[in-house]
Coordinates of C-alpha atoms in Angstrom, one line a residue:
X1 CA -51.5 7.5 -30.8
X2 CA -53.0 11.0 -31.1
X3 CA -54.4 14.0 -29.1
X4 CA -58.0 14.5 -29.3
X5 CA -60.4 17.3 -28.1
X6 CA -62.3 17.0 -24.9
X7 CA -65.5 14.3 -26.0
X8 CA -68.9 14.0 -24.0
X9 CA -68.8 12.2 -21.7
X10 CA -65.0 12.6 -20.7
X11 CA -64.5 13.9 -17.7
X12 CA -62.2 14.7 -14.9
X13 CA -62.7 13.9 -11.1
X14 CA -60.6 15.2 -8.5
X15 CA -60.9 13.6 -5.2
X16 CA -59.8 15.7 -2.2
X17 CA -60.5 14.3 1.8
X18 CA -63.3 12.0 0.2
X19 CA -65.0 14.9 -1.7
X20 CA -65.1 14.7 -5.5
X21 CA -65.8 17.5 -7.3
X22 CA -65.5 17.3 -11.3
X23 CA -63.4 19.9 -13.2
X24 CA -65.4 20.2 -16.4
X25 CA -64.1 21.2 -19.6
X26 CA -65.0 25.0 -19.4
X27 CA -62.8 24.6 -16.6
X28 CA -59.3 22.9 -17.8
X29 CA -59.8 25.8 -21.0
X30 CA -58.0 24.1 -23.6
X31 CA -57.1 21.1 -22.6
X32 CA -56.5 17.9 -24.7
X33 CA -57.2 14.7 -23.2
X34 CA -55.1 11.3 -24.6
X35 CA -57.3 8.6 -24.8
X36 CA -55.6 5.2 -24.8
X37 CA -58.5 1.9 -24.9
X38 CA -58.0 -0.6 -21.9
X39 CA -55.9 -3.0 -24.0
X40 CA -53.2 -0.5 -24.7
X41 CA -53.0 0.7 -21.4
X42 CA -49.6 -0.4 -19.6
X43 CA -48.3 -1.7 -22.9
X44 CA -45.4 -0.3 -24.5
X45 CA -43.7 -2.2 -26.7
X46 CA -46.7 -3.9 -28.7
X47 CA -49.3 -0.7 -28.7
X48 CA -46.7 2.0 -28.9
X49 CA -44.1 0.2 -31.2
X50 CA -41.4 0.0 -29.5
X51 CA -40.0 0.9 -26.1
X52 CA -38.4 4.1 -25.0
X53 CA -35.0 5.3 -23.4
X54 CA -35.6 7.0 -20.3
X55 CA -32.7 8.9 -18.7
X56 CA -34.2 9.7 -15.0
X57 CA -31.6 12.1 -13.5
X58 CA -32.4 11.7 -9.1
X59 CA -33.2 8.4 -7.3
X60 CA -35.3 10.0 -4.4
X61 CA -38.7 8.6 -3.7
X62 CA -39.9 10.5 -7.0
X63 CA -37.4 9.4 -9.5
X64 CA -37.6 5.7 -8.2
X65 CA -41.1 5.8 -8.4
X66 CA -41.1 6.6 -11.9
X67 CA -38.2 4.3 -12.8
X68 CA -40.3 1.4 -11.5
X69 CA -43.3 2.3 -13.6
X70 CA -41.2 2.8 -16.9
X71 CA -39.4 -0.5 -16.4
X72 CA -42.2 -2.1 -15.6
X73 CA -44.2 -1.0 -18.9
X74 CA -41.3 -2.1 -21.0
X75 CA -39.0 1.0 -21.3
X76 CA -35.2 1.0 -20.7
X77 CA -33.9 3.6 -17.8
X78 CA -31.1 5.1 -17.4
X79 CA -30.4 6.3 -13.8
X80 CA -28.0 8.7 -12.1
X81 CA -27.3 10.5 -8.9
X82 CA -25.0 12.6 -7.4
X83 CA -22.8 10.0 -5.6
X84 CA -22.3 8.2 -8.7
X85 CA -23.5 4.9 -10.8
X86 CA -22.3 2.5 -8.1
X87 CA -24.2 4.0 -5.1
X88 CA -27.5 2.7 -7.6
X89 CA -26.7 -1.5 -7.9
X90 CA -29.3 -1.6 -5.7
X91 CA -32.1 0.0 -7.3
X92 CA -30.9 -1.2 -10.6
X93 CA -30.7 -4.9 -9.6
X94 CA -34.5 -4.0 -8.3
X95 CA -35.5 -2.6 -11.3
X96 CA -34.3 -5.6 -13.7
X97 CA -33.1 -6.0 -16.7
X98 CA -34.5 -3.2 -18.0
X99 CA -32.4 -0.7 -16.0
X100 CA -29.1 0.7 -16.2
X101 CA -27.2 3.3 -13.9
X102 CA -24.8 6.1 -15.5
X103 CA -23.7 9.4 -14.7
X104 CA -25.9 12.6 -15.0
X105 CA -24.4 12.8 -18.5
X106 CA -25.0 9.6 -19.4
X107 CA -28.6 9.2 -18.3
X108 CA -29.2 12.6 -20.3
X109 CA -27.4 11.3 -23.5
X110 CA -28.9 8.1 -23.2
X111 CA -32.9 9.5 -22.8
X112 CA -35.5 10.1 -25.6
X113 CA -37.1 11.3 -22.6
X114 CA -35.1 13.1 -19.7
X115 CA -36.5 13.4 -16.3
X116 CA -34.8 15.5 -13.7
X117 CA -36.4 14.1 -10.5
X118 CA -34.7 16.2 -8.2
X119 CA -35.5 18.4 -4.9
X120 CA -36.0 21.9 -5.6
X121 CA -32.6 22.9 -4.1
X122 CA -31.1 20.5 -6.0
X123 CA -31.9 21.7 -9.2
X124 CA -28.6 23.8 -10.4
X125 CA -25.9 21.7 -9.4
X126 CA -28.2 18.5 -11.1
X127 CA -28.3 20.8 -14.7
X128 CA -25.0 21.9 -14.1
X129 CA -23.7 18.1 -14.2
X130 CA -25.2 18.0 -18.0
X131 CA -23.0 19.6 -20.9
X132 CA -25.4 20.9 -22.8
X133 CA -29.9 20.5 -22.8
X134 CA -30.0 21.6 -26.2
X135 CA -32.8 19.6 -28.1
X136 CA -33.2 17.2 -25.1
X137 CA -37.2 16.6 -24.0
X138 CA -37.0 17.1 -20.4
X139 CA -39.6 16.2 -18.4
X140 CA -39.8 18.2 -15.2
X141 CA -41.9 16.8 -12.2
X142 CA -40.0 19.5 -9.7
X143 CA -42.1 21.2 -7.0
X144 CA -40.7 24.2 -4.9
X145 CA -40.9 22.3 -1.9
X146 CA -38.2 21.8 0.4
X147 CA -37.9 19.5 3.5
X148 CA -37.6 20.9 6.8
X149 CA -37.8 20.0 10.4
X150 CA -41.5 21.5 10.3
X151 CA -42.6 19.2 7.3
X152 CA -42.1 20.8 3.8
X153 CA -42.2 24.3 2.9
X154 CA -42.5 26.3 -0.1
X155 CA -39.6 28.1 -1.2
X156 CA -39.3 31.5 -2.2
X157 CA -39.5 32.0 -6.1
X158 CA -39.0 35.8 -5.9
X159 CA -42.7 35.8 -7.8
X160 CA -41.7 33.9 -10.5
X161 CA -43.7 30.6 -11.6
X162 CA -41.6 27.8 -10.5
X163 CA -42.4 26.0 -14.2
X164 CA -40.5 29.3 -15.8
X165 CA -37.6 29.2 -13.0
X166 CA -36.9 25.4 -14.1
X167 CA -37.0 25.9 -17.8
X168 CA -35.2 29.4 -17.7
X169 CA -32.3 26.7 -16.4
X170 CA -32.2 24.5 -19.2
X171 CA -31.8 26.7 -22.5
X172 CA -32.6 24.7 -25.7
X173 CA -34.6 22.1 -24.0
X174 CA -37.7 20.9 -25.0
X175 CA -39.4 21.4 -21.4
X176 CA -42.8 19.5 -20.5
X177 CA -44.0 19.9 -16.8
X178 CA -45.7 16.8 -15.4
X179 CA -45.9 14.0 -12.8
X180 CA -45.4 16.7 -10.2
X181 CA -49.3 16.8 -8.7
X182 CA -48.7 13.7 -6.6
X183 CA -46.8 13.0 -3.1
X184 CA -43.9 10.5 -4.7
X185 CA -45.9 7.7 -2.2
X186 CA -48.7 8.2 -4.1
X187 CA -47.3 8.3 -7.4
X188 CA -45.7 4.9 -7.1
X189 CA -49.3 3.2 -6.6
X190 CA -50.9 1.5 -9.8
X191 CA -52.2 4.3 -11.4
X192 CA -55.5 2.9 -11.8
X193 CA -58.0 3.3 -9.3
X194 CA -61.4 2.7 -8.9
X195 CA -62.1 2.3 -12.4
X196 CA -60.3 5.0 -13.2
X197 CA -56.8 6.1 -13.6
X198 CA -54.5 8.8 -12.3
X199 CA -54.0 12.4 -14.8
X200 CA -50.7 13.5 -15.5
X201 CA -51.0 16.4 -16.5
X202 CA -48.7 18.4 -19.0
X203 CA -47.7 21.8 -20.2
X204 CA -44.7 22.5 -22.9
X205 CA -44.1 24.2 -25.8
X206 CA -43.1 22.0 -28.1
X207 CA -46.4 19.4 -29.3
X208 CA -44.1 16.8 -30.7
X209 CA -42.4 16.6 -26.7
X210 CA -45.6 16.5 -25.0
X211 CA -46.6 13.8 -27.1
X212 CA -43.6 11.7 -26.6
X213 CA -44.2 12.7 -22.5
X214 CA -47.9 11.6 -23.1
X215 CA -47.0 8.1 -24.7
X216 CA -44.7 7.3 -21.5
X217 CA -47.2 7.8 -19.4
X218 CA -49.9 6.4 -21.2
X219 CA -47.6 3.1 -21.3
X220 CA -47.4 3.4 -17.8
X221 CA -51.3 3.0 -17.2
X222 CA -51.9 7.0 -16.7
X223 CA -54.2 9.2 -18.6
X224 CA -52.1 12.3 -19.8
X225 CA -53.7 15.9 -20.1
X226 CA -52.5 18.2 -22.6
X227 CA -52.9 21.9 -20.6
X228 CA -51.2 24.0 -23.2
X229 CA -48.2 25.7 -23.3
X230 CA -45.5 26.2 -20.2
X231 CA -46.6 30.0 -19.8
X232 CA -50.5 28.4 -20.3
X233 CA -50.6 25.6 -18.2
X234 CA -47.9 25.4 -15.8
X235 CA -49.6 27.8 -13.4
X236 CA -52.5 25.4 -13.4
X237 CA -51.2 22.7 -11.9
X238 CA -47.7 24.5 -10.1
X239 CA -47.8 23.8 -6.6
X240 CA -50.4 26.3 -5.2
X241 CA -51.9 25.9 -8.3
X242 CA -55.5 25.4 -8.5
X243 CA -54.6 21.5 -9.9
X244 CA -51.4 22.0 -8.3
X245 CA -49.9 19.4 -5.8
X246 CA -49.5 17.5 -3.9
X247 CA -52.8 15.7 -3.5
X248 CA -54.3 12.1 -3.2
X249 CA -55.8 11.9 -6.5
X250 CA -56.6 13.4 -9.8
X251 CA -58.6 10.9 -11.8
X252 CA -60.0 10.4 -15.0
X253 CA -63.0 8.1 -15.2

Protein backbone atom coordinates (compact mmCIF):
# COMPACT_ATOMS: atom_id res chain seq x y z
CA UNK A 1 0.00 0.00 0.00
CA UNK A 2 1.20 3.60 -0.27
CA UNK A 3 0.74 7.25 1.03
CA UNK A 4 -0.69 9.58 -1.33
CA UNK A 5 -1.22 13.39 -1.32
CA UNK A 6 -4.57 14.90 -0.40
CA UNK A 7 -6.91 14.30 -3.97
CA UNK A 8 -10.16 16.31 -4.79
CA UNK A 9 -12.65 15.25 -3.60
CA UNK A 10 -11.17 13.68 -0.32
CA UNK A 11 -12.14 15.08 2.51
CA UNK A 12 -12.45 15.05 6.25
CA UNK A 13 -15.70 15.44 8.30
CA UNK A 14 -15.68 15.85 11.86
CA UNK A 15 -18.90 15.43 13.63
CA UNK A 16 -19.28 17.11 17.03
CA UNK A 17 -23.05 17.28 19.04
CA UNK A 18 -24.67 16.65 15.46
CA UNK A 19 -22.73 19.46 13.82
CA UNK A 20 -20.29 18.58 10.92
CA UNK A 21 -17.96 20.83 9.99
CA UNK A 22 -15.21 19.72 7.34
CA UNK A 23 -11.47 20.23 8.01
CA UNK A 24 -10.18 20.92 4.49
CA UNK A 25 -6.82 20.36 3.32
CA UNK A 26 -5.47 23.94 3.87
CA UNK A 27 -6.38 22.93 7.23
CA UNK A 28 -4.71 19.42 8.26
CA UNK A 29 -1.23 21.44 6.36
CA UNK A 30 0.58 18.43 5.27
CA UNK A 31 -1.25 15.71 5.76
CA UNK A 32 -1.22 12.40 3.77
CA UNK A 33 -4.27 10.54 3.56
CA UNK A 34 -4.09 6.32 3.04
CA UNK A 35 -6.48 5.38 0.70
CA UNK A 36 -7.41 1.68 0.88
CA UNK A 37 -10.62 0.55 -1.88
CA UNK A 38 -13.70 -1.03 -0.13
CA UNK A 39 -12.54 -4.61 -0.90
CA UNK A 40 -9.28 -4.25 1.00
CA UNK A 41 -10.80 -2.70 3.85
CA UNK A 42 -10.75 -5.10 7.04
CA UNK A 43 -8.59 -7.57 5.19
CA UNK A 44 -5.31 -8.34 6.33
CA UNK A 45 -3.94 -11.30 5.39
CA UNK A 46 -5.03 -11.35 1.54
CA UNK A 47 -4.67 -7.40 0.72
CA UNK A 48 -1.75 -6.69 3.04
CA UNK A 49 0.19 -10.03 2.51
CA UNK A 50 0.24 -11.36 5.47
CA UNK A 51 -0.79 -10.70 9.08
CA UNK A 52 0.98 -8.78 11.73
CA UNK A 53 2.33 -9.38 15.45
CA UNK A 54 0.84 -7.08 17.65
CA UNK A 55 2.26 -6.84 21.19
CA UNK A 56 -0.61 -4.60 23.07
CA UNK A 57 0.95 -3.76 26.43
CA UNK A 58 -2.53 -2.72 28.94
CA UNK A 59 -5.91 -4.57 28.81
CA UNK A 60 -8.20 -1.54 29.90
CA UNK A 61 -11.15 -0.59 27.83
CA UNK A 62 -8.57 0.90 25.21
CA UNK A 63 -6.12 -1.88 24.72
CA UNK A 64 -9.12 -4.50 24.58
CA UNK A 65 -10.71 -2.51 22.22
CA UNK A 66 -7.93 -2.54 19.90
CA UNK A 67 -6.98 -6.22 20.55
CA UNK A 68 -10.47 -7.11 19.35
CA UNK A 69 -10.16 -5.14 16.12
CA UNK A 70 -6.65 -6.60 15.30
CA UNK A 71 -7.74 -10.19 15.95
CA UNK A 72 -10.59 -9.71 14.24
CA UNK A 73 -8.80 -8.41 10.85
CA UNK A 74 -6.45 -11.39 10.99
CA UNK A 75 -3.42 -10.22 13.10
CA UNK A 76 -1.84 -12.18 16.03
CA UNK A 77 -1.82 -10.22 19.59
CA UNK A 78 0.14 -10.47 22.14
CA UNK A 79 -1.28 -9.17 25.41
CA UNK A 80 0.10 -8.24 28.83
CA UNK A 81 -0.73 -6.49 32.06
CA UNK A 82 0.60 -5.76 35.23
CA UNK A 83 -0.91 -8.70 37.25
CA UNK A 84 0.50 -11.06 34.85
CA UNK A 85 -0.43 -13.55 31.70
CA UNK A 86 -2.90 -15.56 33.75
CA UNK A 87 -5.16 -12.65 35.00
CA UNK A 88 -5.82 -12.41 30.79
CA UNK A 89 -7.49 -16.30 29.95
CA UNK A 90 -10.26 -14.45 29.83
CA UNK A 91 -9.84 -11.94 27.28
CA UNK A 92 -7.68 -14.19 25.42
CA UNK A 93 -10.18 -17.15 25.21
CA UNK A 94 -12.53 -14.08 23.89
CA UNK A 95 -10.28 -12.99 21.51
CA UNK A 96 -9.63 -16.60 19.84
CA UNK A 97 -7.22 -18.11 18.37
CA UNK A 98 -5.56 -15.40 17.25
CA UNK A 99 -4.49 -14.14 20.77
CA UNK A 100 -1.98 -14.88 23.14
CA UNK A 101 -1.11 -13.41 26.65
CA UNK A 102 2.63 -12.74 27.87
CA UNK A 103 4.45 -10.56 30.06
CA UNK A 104 5.23 -6.84 29.24
CA UNK A 105 8.40 -8.26 27.80
CA UNK A 106 7.09 -10.68 25.88
CA UNK A 107 4.25 -8.80 24.22
CA UNK A 108 7.06 -6.14 23.32
CA UNK A 109 9.47 -8.81 21.90
CA UNK A 110 6.80 -10.49 20.27
CA UNK A 111 5.24 -7.08 18.28
CA UNK A 112 6.06 -5.72 14.73
CA UNK A 113 3.87 -3.21 16.20
CA UNK A 114 3.92 -2.30 20.00
CA UNK A 115 1.09 -0.57 21.60
CA UNK A 116 1.29 0.68 25.15
CA UNK A 117 -2.45 1.12 25.98
CA UNK A 118 -2.01 2.39 29.27
CA UNK A 119 -3.50 5.28 31.69
CA UNK A 120 -1.46 8.21 31.80
CA UNK A 121 -0.18 7.47 35.32
CA UNK A 122 0.70 4.26 34.34
CA UNK A 123 3.03 5.02 31.90
CA UNK A 124 6.63 4.63 33.73
CA UNK A 125 6.23 1.64 35.65
CA UNK A 126 4.52 0.00 32.07
CA UNK A 127 8.05 1.18 30.06
CA UNK A 128 9.98 0.27 32.96
CA UNK A 129 8.65 -3.46 32.69
CA UNK A 130 10.41 -3.47 29.00
CA UNK A 131 14.37 -4.02 28.81
CA UNK A 132 15.06 -2.02 26.24
CA UNK A 133 12.56 0.18 23.21
CA UNK A 134 15.39 0.34 20.95
CA UNK A 135 14.16 -0.13 17.28
CA UNK A 136 10.65 -1.19 18.53
CA UNK A 137 7.57 0.78 16.56
CA UNK A 138 5.51 1.88 19.33
CA UNK A 139 2.31 2.92 18.89
CA UNK A 140 1.09 5.36 21.51
CA UNK A 141 -2.72 6.05 21.87
CA UNK A 142 -1.98 7.68 25.58
CA UNK A 143 -4.00 10.76 26.67
CA UNK A 144 -3.11 12.80 29.90
CA UNK A 145 -6.16 12.04 31.35
CA UNK A 146 -6.65 10.57 34.61
CA UNK A 147 -9.79 9.24 36.33
CA UNK A 148 -11.11 10.90 39.27
CA UNK A 149 -14.13 10.96 41.42
CA UNK A 150 -15.17 14.28 39.36
CA UNK A 151 -14.90 12.40 35.95
CA UNK A 152 -11.48 12.69 34.22
CA UNK A 153 -9.06 15.32 34.38
CA UNK A 154 -6.16 16.50 32.57
CA UNK A 155 -2.99 16.09 34.20
CA UNK A 156 -0.32 18.52 34.58
CA UNK A 157 2.45 18.15 31.87
CA UNK A 158 4.58 21.03 33.29
CA UNK A 159 3.98 22.66 29.60
CA UNK A 160 5.25 20.01 27.79
CA UNK A 161 3.26 18.26 24.83
CA UNK A 162 2.16 15.10 26.21
CA UNK A 163 3.26 13.27 22.67
CA UNK A 164 7.03 14.56 23.64
CA UNK A 165 6.60 13.43 27.41
CA UNK A 166 5.69 9.79 26.13
CA UNK A 167 8.43 9.49 23.56
CA UNK A 168 11.06 11.29 25.76
CA UNK A 169 10.32 7.76 27.81
CA UNK A 170 11.07 5.34 25.29
CA UNK A 171 14.63 6.26 23.83
CA UNK A 172 15.37 4.36 20.53
CA UNK A 173 11.82 3.79 19.77
CA UNK A 174 10.24 4.27 16.65
CA UNK A 175 7.16 6.41 18.26
CA UNK A 176 3.86 6.92 16.14
CA UNK A 177 0.96 8.75 18.16
CA UNK A 178 -2.48 7.45 17.13
CA UNK A 179 -5.92 5.85 18.13
CA UNK A 180 -5.88 8.25 21.00
CA UNK A 181 -8.88 10.88 19.53
CA UNK A 182 -11.63 8.44 20.59
CA UNK A 183 -13.39 7.59 24.10
CA UNK A 184 -12.13 3.62 24.28
CA UNK A 185 -16.30 3.03 23.91
CA UNK A 186 -16.24 4.56 20.92
CA UNK A 187 -13.22 3.17 19.56
CA UNK A 188 -14.40 -0.45 19.87
CA UNK A 189 -17.49 0.35 17.37
CA UNK A 190 -17.05 -0.79 13.64
CA UNK A 191 -15.18 1.88 12.45
CA UNK A 192 -17.35 2.47 9.65
CA UNK A 193 -20.16 4.67 9.84
CA UNK A 194 -22.45 6.18 7.82
CA UNK A 195 -20.68 5.52 4.72
CA UNK A 196 -17.74 6.50 6.04
CA UNK A 197 -15.09 5.35 8.31
CA UNK A 198 -13.35 6.51 11.49
CA UNK A 199 -9.55 8.62 11.04
CA UNK A 200 -6.79 7.53 12.92
CA UNK A 201 -4.72 9.86 12.86
CA UNK A 202 -0.81 9.63 13.12
CA UNK A 203 2.32 11.64 13.77
CA UNK A 204 6.06 9.93 14.05
CA UNK A 205 9.20 10.42 12.79
CA UNK A 206 10.07 7.57 11.24
CA UNK A 207 7.85 7.03 7.56
CA UNK A 208 8.62 3.40 7.38
CA UNK A 209 6.71 3.13 11.30
CA UNK A 210 3.86 5.17 10.37
CA UNK A 211 3.30 3.10 7.48
CA UNK A 212 3.43 -0.10 9.17
CA UNK A 213 0.85 1.87 11.97
CA UNK A 214 -1.20 2.93 8.92
CA UNK A 215 -1.52 -0.76 7.41
CA UNK A 216 -2.89 -2.04 10.97
CA UNK A 217 -5.34 0.22 10.94
CA UNK A 218 -6.30 0.16 7.56
CA UNK A 219 -6.81 -3.75 8.03
CA UNK A 220 -8.89 -2.85 10.78
CA UNK A 221 -11.46 -0.95 8.54
CA UNK A 222 -9.99 2.74 9.54
CA UNK A 223 -8.79 5.42 7.32
CA UNK A 224 -5.23 6.53 8.68
CA UNK A 225 -3.93 10.22 8.41
CA UNK A 226 -0.42 10.85 8.00
CA UNK A 227 -0.02 14.52 10.17
CA UNK A 228 3.70 14.66 10.00
CA UNK A 229 6.21 14.38 12.28
CA UNK A 230 5.80 13.89 16.43
CA UNK A 231 6.95 17.69 16.96
CA UNK A 232 4.47 18.48 13.69
CA UNK A 233 1.46 16.67 14.32
CA UNK A 234 1.21 15.51 17.72
CA UNK A 235 -0.02 18.90 19.01
CA UNK A 236 -2.81 18.59 16.47
CA UNK A 237 -4.58 16.00 17.70
CA UNK A 238 -3.03 15.89 21.71
CA UNK A 239 -5.80 16.13 23.86
CA UNK A 240 -6.72 19.85 23.85
CA UNK A 241 -5.64 19.73 20.54
CA UNK A 242 -7.71 21.22 17.98
CA UNK A 243 -8.29 17.37 16.46
CA UNK A 244 -7.50 16.29 19.92
CA UNK A 245 -9.80 13.83 21.96
CA UNK A 246 -11.84 12.51 23.00
CA UNK A 247 -14.75 12.95 20.68
CA UNK A 248 -17.66 10.99 18.91
CA UNK A 249 -16.33 10.95 15.52
CA UNK A 250 -13.73 11.90 13.13
CA UNK A 251 -14.71 10.67 9.70
CA UNK A 252 -13.55 10.38 6.39
CA UNK A 253 -16.17 10.14 3.73
Amino acid sequence: MAWHEPVSGVHVTQVEDSTERRVSDTFLNGTRFFHRTSREAGCAKVCDGGAMKVGIIGTGRLGKALARHFTRAGHQVKVANSRGPDTLAPLVGELGENASAGTPQEAADFGDVVVLAVQWDQKESAVASVSSWQGRVVLVPVNPLRETAKGLEHADTEGRAPTEVIASLLPGALVVKGFNTYPAQVLAEDPVVDGGRRLVLLAGDDAAAKRKVADLAGSAGFQAVDTGTLAEGGPLFDSGGPLGGPRKDLLAL
